[in-house]
Tab-separated table of C-alpha atoms in Angstrom:
chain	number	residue	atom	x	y	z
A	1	UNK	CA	12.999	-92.355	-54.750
A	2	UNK	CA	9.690	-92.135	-55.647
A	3	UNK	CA	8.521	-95.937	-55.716
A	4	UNK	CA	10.196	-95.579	-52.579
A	5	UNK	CA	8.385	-92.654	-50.850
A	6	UNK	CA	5.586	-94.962	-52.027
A	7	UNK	CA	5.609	-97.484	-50.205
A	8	UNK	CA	3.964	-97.963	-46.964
A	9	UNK	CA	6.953	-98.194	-44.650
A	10	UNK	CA	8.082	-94.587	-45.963
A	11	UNK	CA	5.108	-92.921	-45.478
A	12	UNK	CA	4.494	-94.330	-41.871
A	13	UNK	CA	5.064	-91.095	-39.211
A	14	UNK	CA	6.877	-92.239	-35.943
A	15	UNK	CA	6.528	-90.482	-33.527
A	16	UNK	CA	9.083	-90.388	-30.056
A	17	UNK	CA	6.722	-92.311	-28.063
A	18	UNK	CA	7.069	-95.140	-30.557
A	19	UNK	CA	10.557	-95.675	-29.842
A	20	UNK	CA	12.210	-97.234	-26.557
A	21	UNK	CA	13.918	-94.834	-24.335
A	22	UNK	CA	16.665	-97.877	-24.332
A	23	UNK	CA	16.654	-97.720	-28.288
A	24	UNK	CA	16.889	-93.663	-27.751
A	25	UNK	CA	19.815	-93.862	-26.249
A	26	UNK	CA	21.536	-95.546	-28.694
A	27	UNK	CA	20.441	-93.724	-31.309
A	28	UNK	CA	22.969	-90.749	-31.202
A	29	UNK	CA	25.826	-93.457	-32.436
A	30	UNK	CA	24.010	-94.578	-35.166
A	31	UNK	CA	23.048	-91.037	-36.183
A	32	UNK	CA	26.913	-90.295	-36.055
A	33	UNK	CA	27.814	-93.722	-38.230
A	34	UNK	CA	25.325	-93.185	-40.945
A	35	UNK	CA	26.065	-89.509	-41.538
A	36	UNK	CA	29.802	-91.000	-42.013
A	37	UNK	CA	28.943	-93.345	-44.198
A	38	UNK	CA	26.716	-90.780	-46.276
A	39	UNK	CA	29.475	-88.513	-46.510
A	40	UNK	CA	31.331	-91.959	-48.090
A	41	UNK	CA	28.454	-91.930	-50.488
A	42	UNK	CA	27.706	-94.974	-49.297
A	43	UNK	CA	23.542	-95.466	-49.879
A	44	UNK	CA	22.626	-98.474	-49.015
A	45	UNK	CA	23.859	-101.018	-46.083
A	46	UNK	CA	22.700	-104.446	-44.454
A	47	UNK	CA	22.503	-104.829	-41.081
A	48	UNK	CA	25.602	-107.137	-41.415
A	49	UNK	CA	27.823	-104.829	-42.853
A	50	UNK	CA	26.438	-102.014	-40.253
A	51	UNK	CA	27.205	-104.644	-37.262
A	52	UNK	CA	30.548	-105.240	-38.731
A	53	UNK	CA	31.471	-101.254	-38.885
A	54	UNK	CA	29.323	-100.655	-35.410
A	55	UNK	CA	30.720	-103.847	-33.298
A	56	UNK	CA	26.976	-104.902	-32.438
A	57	UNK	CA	25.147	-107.477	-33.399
A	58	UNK	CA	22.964	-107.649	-36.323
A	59	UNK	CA	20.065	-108.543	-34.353
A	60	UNK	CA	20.188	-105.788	-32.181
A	61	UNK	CA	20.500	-103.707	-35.032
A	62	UNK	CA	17.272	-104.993	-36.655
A	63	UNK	CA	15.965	-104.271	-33.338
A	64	UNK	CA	16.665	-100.699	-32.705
A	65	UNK	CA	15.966	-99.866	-36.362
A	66	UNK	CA	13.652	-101.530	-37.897
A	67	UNK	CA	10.597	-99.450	-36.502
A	68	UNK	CA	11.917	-96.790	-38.485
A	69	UNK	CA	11.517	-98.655	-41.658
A	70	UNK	CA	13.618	-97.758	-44.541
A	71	UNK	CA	14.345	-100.679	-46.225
A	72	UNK	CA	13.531	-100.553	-49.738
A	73	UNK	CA	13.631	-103.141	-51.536
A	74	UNK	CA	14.118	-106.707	-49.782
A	75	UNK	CA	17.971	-108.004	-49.329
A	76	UNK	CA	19.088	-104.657	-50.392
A	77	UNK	CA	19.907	-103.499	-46.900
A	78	UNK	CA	19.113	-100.302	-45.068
A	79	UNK	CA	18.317	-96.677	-47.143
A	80	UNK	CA	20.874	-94.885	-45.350
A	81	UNK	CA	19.508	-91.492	-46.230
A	82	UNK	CA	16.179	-92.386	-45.416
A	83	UNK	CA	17.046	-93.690	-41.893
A	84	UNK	CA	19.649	-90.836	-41.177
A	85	UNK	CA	16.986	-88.852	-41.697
A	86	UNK	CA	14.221	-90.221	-39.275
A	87	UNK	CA	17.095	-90.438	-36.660
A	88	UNK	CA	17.525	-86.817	-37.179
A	89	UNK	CA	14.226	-85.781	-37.034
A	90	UNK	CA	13.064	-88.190	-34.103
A	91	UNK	CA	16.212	-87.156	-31.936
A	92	UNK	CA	15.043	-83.005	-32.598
A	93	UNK	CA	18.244	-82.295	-35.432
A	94	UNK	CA	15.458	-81.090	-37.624
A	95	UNK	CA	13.748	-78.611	-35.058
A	96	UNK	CA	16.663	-75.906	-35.686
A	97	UNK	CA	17.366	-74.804	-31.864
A	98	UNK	CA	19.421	-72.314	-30.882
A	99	UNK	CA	21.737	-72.391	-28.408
A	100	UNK	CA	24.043	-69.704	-26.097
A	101	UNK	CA	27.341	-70.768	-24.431
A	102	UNK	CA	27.391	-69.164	-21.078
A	103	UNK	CA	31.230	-69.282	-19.686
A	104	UNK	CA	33.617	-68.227	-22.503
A	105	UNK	CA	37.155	-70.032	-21.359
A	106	UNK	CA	38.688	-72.667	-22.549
A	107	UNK	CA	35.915	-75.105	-22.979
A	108	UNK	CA	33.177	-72.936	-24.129
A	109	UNK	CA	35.824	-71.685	-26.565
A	110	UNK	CA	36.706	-75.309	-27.756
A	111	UNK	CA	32.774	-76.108	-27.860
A	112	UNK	CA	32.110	-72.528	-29.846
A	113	UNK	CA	35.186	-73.210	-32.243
A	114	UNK	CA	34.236	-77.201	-33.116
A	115	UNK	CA	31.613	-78.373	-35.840
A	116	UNK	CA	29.374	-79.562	-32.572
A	117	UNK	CA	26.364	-77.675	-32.558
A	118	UNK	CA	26.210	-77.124	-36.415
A	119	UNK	CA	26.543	-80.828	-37.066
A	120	UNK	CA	23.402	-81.663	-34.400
A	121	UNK	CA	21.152	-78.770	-36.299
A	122	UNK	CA	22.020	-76.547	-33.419
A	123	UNK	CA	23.010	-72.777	-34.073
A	124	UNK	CA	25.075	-71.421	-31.689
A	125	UNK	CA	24.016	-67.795	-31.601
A	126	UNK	CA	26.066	-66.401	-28.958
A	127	UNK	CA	28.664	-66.572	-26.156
A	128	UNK	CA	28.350	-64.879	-22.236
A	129	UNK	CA	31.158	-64.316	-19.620
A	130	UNK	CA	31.216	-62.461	-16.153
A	131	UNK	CA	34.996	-61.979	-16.335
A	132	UNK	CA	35.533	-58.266	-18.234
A	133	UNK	CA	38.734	-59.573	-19.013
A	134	UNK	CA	36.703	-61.748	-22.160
A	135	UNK	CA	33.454	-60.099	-22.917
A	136	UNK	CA	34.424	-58.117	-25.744
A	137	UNK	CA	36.753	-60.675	-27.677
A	138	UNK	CA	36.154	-62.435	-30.548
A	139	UNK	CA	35.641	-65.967	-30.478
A	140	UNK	CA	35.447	-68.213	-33.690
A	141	UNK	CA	33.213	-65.107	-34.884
A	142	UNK	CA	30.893	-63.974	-31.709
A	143	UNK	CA	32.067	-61.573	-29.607
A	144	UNK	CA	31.390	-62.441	-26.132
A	145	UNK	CA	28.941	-60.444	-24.290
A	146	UNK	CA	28.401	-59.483	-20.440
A	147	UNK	CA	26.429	-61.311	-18.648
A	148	UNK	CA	24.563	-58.599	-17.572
A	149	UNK	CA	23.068	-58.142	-20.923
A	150	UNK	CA	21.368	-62.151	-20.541
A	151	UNK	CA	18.123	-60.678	-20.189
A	152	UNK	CA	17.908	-58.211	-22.537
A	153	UNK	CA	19.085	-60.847	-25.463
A	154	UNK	CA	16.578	-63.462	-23.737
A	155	UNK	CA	13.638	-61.143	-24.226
A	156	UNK	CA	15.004	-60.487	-27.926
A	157	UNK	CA	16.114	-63.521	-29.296
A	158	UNK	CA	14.975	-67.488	-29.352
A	159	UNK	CA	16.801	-69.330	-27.114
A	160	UNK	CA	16.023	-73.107	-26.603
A	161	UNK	CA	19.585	-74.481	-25.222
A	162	UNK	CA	22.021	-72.893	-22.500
A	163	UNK	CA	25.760	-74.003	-22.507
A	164	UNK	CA	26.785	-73.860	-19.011
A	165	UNK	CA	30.470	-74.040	-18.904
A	166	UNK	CA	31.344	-71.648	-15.818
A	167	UNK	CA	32.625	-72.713	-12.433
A	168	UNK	CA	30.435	-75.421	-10.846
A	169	UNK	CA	29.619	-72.797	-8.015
A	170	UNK	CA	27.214	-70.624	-9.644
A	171	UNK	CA	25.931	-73.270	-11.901
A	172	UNK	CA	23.073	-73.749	-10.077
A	173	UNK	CA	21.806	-69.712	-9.650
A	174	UNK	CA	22.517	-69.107	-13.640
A	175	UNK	CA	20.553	-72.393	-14.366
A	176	UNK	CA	17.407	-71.291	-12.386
A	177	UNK	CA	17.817	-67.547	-13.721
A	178	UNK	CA	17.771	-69.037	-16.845
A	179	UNK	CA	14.591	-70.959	-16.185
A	180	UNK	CA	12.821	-67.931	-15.314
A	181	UNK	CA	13.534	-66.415	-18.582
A	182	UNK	CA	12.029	-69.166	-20.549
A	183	UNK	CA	15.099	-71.066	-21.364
A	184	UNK	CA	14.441	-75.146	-20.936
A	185	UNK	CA	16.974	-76.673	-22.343
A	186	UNK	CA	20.283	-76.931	-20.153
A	187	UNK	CA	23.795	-78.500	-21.519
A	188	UNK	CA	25.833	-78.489	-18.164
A	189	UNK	CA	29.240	-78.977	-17.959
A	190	UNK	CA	30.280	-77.800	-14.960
A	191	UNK	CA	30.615	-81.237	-13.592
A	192	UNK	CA	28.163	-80.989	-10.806
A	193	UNK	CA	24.795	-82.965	-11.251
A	194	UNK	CA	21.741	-80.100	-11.785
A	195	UNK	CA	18.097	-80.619	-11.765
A	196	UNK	CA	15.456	-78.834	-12.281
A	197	UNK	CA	12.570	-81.076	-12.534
A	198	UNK	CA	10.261	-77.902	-11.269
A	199	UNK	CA	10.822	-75.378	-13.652
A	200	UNK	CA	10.313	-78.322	-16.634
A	201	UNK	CA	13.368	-77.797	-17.775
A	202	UNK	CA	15.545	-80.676	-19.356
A	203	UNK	CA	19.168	-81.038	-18.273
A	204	UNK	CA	21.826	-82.867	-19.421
A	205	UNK	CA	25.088	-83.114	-17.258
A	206	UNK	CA	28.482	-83.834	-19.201
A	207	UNK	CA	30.980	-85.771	-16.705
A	208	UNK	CA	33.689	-86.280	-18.765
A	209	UNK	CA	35.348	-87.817	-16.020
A	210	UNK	CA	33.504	-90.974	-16.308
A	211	UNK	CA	34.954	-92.058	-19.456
A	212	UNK	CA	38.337	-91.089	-18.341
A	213	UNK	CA	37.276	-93.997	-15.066
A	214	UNK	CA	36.474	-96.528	-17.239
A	215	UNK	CA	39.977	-95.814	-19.244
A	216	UNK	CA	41.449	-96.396	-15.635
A	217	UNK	CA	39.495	-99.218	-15.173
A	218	UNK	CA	40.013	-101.169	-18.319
A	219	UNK	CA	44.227	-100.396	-17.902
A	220	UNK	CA	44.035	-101.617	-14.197
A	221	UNK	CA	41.940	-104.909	-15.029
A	222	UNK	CA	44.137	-105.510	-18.726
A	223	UNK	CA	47.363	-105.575	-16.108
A	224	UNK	CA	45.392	-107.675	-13.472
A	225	UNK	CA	44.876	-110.371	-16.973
A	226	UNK	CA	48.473	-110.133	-18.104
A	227	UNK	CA	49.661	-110.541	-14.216
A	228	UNK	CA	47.281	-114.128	-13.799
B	1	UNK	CA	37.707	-98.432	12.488
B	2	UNK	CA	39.786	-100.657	14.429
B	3	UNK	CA	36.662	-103.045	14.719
B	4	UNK	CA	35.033	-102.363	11.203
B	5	UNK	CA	38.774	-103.302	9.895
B	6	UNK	CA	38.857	-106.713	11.140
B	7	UNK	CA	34.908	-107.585	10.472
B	8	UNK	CA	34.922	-110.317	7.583
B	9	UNK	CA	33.337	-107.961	5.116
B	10	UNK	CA	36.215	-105.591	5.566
B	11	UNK	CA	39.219	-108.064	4.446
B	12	UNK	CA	37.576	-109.310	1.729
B	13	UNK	CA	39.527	-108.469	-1.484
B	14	UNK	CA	37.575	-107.852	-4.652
B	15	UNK	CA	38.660	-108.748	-7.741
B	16	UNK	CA	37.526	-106.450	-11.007
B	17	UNK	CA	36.583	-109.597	-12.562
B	18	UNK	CA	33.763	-110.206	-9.027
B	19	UNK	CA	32.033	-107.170	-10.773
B	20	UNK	CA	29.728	-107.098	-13.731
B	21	UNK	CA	30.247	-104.710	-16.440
B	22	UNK	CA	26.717	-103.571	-15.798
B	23	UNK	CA	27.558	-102.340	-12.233
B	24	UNK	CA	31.427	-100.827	-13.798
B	25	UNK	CA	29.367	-98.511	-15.701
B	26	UNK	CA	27.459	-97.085	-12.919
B	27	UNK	CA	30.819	-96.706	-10.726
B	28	UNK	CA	31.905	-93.636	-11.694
B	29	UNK	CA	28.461	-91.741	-10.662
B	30	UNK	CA	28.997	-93.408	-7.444
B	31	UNK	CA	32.197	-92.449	-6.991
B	32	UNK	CA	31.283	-88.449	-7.425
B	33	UNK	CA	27.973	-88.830	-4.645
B	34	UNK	CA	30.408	-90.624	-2.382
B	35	UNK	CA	33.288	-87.835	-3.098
B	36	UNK	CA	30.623	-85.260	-2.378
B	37	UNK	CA	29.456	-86.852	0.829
B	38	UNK	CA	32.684	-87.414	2.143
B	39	UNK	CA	33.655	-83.327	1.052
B	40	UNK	CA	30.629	-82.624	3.156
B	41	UNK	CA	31.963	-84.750	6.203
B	42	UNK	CA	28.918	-87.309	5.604
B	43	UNK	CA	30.451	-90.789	6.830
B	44	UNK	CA	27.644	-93.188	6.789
B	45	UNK	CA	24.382	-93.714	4.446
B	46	UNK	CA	21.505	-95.923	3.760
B	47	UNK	CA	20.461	-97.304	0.443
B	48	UNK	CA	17.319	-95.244	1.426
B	49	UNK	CA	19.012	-91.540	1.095
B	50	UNK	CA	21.691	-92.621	-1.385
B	51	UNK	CA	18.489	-93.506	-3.335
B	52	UNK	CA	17.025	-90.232	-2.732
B	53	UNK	CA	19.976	-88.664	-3.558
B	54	UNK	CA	20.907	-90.074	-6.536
B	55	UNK	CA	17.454	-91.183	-8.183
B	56	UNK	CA	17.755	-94.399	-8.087
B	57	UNK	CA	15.959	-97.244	-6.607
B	58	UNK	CA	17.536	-98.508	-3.187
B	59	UNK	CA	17.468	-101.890	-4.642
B	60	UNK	CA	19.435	-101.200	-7.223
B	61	UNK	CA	21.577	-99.632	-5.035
B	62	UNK	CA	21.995	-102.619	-2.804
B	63	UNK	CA	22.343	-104.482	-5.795
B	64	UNK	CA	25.205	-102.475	-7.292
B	65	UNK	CA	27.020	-101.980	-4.341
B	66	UNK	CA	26.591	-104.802	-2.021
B	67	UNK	CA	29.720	-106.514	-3.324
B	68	UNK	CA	31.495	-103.821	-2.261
B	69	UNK	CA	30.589	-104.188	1.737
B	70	UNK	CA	31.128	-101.389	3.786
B	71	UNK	CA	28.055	-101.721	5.774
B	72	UNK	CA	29.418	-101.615	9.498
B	73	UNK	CA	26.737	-102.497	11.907
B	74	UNK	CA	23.555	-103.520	10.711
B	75	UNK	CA	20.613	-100.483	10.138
B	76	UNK	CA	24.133	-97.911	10.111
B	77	UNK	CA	23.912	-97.481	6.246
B	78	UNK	CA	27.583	-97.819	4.339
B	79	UNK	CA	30.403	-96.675	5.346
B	80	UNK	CA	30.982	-93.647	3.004
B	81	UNK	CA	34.787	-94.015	3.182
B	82	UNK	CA	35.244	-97.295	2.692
B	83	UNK	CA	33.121	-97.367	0.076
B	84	UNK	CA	35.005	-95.091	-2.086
B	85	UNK	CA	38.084	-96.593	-1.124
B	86	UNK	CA	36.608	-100.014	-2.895
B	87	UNK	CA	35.209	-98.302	-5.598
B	88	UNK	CA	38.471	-96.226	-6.899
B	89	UNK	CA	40.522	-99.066	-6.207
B	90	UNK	CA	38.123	-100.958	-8.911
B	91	UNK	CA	38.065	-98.365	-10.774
B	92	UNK	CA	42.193	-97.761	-10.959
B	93	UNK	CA	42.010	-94.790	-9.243
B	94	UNK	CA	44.757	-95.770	-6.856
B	95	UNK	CA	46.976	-96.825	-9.699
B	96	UNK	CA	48.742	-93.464	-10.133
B	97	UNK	CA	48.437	-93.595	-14.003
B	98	UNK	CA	50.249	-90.954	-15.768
B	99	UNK	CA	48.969	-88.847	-18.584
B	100	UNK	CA	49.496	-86.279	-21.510
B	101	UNK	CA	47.869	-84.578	-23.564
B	102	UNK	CA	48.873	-84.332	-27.424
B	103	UNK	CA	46.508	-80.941	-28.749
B	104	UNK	CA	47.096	-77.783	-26.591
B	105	UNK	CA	44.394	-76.382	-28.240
B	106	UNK	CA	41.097	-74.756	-26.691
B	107	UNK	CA	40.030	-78.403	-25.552
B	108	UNK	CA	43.599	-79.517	-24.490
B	109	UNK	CA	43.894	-76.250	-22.565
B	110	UNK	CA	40.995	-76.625	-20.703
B	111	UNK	CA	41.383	-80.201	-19.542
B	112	UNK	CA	45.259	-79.364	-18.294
B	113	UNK	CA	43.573	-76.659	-16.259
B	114	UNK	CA	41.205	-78.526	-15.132
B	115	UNK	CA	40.965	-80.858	-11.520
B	116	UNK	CA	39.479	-83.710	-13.623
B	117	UNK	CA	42.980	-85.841	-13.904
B	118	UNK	CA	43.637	-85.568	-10.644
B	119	UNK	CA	40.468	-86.173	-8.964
B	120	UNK	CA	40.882	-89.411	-9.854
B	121	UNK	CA	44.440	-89.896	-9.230
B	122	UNK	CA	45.949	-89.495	-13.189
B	123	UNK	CA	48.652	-87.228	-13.279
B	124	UNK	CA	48.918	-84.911	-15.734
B	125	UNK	CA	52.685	-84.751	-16.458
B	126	UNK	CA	53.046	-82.761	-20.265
B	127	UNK	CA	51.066	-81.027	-22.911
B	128	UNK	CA	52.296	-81.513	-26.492
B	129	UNK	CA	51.430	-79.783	-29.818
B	130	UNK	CA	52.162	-79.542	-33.298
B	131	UNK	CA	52.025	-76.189	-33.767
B	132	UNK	CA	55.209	-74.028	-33.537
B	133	UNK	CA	53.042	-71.227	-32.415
B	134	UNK	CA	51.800	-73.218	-29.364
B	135	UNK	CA	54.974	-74.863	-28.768
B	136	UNK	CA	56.891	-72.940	-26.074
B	137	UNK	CA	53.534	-71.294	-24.354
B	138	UNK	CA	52.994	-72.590	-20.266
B	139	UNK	CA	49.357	-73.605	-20.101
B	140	UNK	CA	48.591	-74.380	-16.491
B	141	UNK	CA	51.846	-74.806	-15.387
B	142	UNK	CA	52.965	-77.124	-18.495
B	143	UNK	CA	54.979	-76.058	-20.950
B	144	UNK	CA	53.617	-77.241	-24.228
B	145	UNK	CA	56.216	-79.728	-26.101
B	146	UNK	CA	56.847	-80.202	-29.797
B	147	UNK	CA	55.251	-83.632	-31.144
B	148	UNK	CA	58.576	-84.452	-32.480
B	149	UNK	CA	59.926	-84.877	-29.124
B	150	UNK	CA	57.098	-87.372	-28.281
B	151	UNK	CA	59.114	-90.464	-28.753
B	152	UNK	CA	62.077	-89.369	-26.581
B	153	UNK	CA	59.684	-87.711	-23.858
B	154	UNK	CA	57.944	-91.449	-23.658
B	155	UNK	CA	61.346	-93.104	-23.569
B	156	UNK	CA	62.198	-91.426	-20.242
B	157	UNK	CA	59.031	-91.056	-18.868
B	158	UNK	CA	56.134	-94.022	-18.003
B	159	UNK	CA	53.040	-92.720	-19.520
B	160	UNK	CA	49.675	-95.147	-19.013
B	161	UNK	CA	47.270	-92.700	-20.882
B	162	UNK	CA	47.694	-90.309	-24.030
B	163	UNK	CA	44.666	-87.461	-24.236
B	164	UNK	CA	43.901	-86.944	-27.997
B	165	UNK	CA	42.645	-83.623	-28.624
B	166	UNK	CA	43.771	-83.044	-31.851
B	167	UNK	CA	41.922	-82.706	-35.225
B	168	UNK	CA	40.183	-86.322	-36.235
B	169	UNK	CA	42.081	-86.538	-39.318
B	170	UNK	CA	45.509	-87.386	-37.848
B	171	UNK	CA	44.104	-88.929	-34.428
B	172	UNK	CA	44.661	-92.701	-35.890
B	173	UNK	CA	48.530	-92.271	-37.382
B	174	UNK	CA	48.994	-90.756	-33.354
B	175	UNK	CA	47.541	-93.604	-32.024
B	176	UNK	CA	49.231	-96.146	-33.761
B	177	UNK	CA	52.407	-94.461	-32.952
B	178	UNK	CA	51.630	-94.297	-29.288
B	179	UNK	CA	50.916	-98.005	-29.368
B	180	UNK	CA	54.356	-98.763	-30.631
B	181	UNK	CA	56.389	-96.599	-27.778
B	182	UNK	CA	54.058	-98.748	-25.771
B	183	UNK	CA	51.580	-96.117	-24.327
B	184	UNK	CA	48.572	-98.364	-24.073
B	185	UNK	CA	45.505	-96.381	-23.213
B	186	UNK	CA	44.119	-93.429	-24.874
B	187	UNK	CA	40.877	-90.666	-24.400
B	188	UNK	CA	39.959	-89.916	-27.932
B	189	UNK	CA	38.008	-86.146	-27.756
B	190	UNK	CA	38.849	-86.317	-31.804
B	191	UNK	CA	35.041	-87.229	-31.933
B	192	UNK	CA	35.613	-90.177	-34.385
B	193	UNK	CA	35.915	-93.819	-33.173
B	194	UNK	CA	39.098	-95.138	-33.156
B	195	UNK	CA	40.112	-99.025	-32.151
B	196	UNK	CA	43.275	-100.578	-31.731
B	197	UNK	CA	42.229	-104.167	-30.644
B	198	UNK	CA	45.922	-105.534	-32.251
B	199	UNK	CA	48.129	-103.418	-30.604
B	200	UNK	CA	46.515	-104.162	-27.103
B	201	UNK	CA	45.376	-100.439	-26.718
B	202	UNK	CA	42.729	-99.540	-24.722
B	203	UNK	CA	40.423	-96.948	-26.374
B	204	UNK	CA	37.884	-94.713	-24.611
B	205	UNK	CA	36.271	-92.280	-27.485
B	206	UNK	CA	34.309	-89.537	-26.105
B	207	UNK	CA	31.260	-88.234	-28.149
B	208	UNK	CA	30.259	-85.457	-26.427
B	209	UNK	CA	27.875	-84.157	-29.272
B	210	UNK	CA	25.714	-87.375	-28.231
B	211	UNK	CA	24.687	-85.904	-24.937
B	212	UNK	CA	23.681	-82.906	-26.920
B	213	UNK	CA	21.578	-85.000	-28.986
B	214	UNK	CA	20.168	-86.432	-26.107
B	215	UNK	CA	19.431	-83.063	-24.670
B	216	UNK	CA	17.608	-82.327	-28.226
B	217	UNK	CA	15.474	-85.272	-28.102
B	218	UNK	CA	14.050	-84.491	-25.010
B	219	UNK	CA	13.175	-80.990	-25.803
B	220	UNK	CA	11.202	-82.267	-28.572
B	221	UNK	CA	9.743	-84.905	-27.074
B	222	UNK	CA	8.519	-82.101	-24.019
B	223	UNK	CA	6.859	-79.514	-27.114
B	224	UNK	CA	5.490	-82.560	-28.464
B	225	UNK	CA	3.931	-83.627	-25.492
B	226	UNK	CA	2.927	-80.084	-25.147
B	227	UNK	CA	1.135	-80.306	-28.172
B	228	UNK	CA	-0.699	-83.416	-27.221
């Protein structure tokens, strides 16, 4: 590794404005193939093989990755560590955010039970409800707190990502009380679109409905084929 | 409507190949504005508010949904209605695909209790699990059926679209054994891509984790900026 770290391409720092929000927005699937392929043990790949396993071209894979170098030694294909680990970094896995889930049913339970957070370099470090029915059970090891007591944690503890997974009616009041406290970094799944381009804070809206509308969509147009 | 009805626009029949996959992947977030207008009794827009409202250019609004029609009289905007009536008839909405959902975990639970099957017209008709503990238990108004009853369930029953929810490490030996009792589409949560391109399967694997990452990314790309 240390010829390696040598070289120039290994020591070059990219930073996020280097890289295309189009790129960006791919990079997420190639941060989740390379970690797969690292827990295969699997060091070094070509941008052929990676097209094969990815079901994109090679080109377009040169394209999207070769800014962030990692090549090694020519014809020997990709440094899969090396590259997992600028994804990481450039797409924030490396900044160590913490996160709260804030609506502790079913899906905040799912999302506070799964490998989700702790796979991204998130720590989830705890869970809210309004219902008194919940706060006070144990989930996957937090014990889920009132929401009264948001504040108070706020003002005592570092929290860079809210989980929003409460009825899409108060969505909106929570987010912006949230905002005021300092928190800009919203994960909404409460399947109403939020913004809150005032308060700088960064949003991201989950509608997992759209995938299952392109499921419909590809089943309706596969019968329209079969029925030509 | 009478009128509208009989305007050439209006009888036009579109066929899911006259749209671009480009414009397919936008649908869905145009079918949730146009659901939300129409909740709110809003019949008619311009590309100017739906712009507005959606953040995105009126061209590319035009652009995306001018195939479509719906415009009524000139300078009237579209007609909300029949807008959405194109668009989930594109998107298979009026197809009355069935569903279940194999995983009555956390995940499972929350998406049978959930209105985001029928919302756009899948019906939910059973849960299954293979847990013995989970077997038996009503979630939602289901009551949650051994896997090893899968095969005779699908025998008696048409269902278009199987909801994976289970652990990734059995997800594949499920799907192939949907595929052969002929259930031909399937929404992978088991956050691991699966493909069945042989057995004519449609796949639609959902990575939620990427939207976190996404979320992450811009956080530090805002500090960084900060910084600057």
């Amino acid at each position: 590794m240390k010829t390696e770290n040598s070289r120039n391409e290994y020591s070059r720092r990219i930073s996020r404005e280097d890289v295309s929000p189009a790129v960006i927005k791919r990079l997420p699937r190639y941060f989740r193939y390379l970690r797969e392929l690292l827990r295969n043990d699997i060091l070094r790949i070509s941008s052929g093989e990676l097209s094969k396993l990815m079901h994109v071209t090679a080109s377009q894979i040169r394209q999207d990755l070769n800014c962030f170098g990692g090549f090694g030694q020519q014809g020997y294909g990709y440094n899969v560590k090396y590259l997992y680990g600028k994804i990481s970094d450039i797409l924030g896995v490396t900044q160590n955010y913490n996160a709260i889930i804030i609506g502790a049913g079913n899906l905040g339970s799912a999302l506070a039970s799964s490998p989700i957070f702790e796979k991204r370099g998130v720590r989830l470090t705890a869970l809210f409800d309004v219902n008194p029915e919940i706060v006070g059970r144990n989930i996957s090891g937090y014990t889920v707190q009132p929401m009264d007591t948001l504040e108070n944690y706020i003002s005592e503890n570092t929290v860079n990502i809210a989980v929003l997974t409460m009825p899409k009616e108060v969505v909106r009041e929570t987010a912006e009380r949230l905002a005021v406290l300092g928190v800009n970094g919203i994960w909404n799944f409460a399947s109403t679109e939020i913004e809150l381009p005032e308060q700088n804070v960064v949003v991201q809206n989950v509608h997992m409905g759209d995938s299952l509308m392109t499921l419909c969509y590809e089943l309706a147009k596969r019968s329209e084929e079969s029925r030509e």
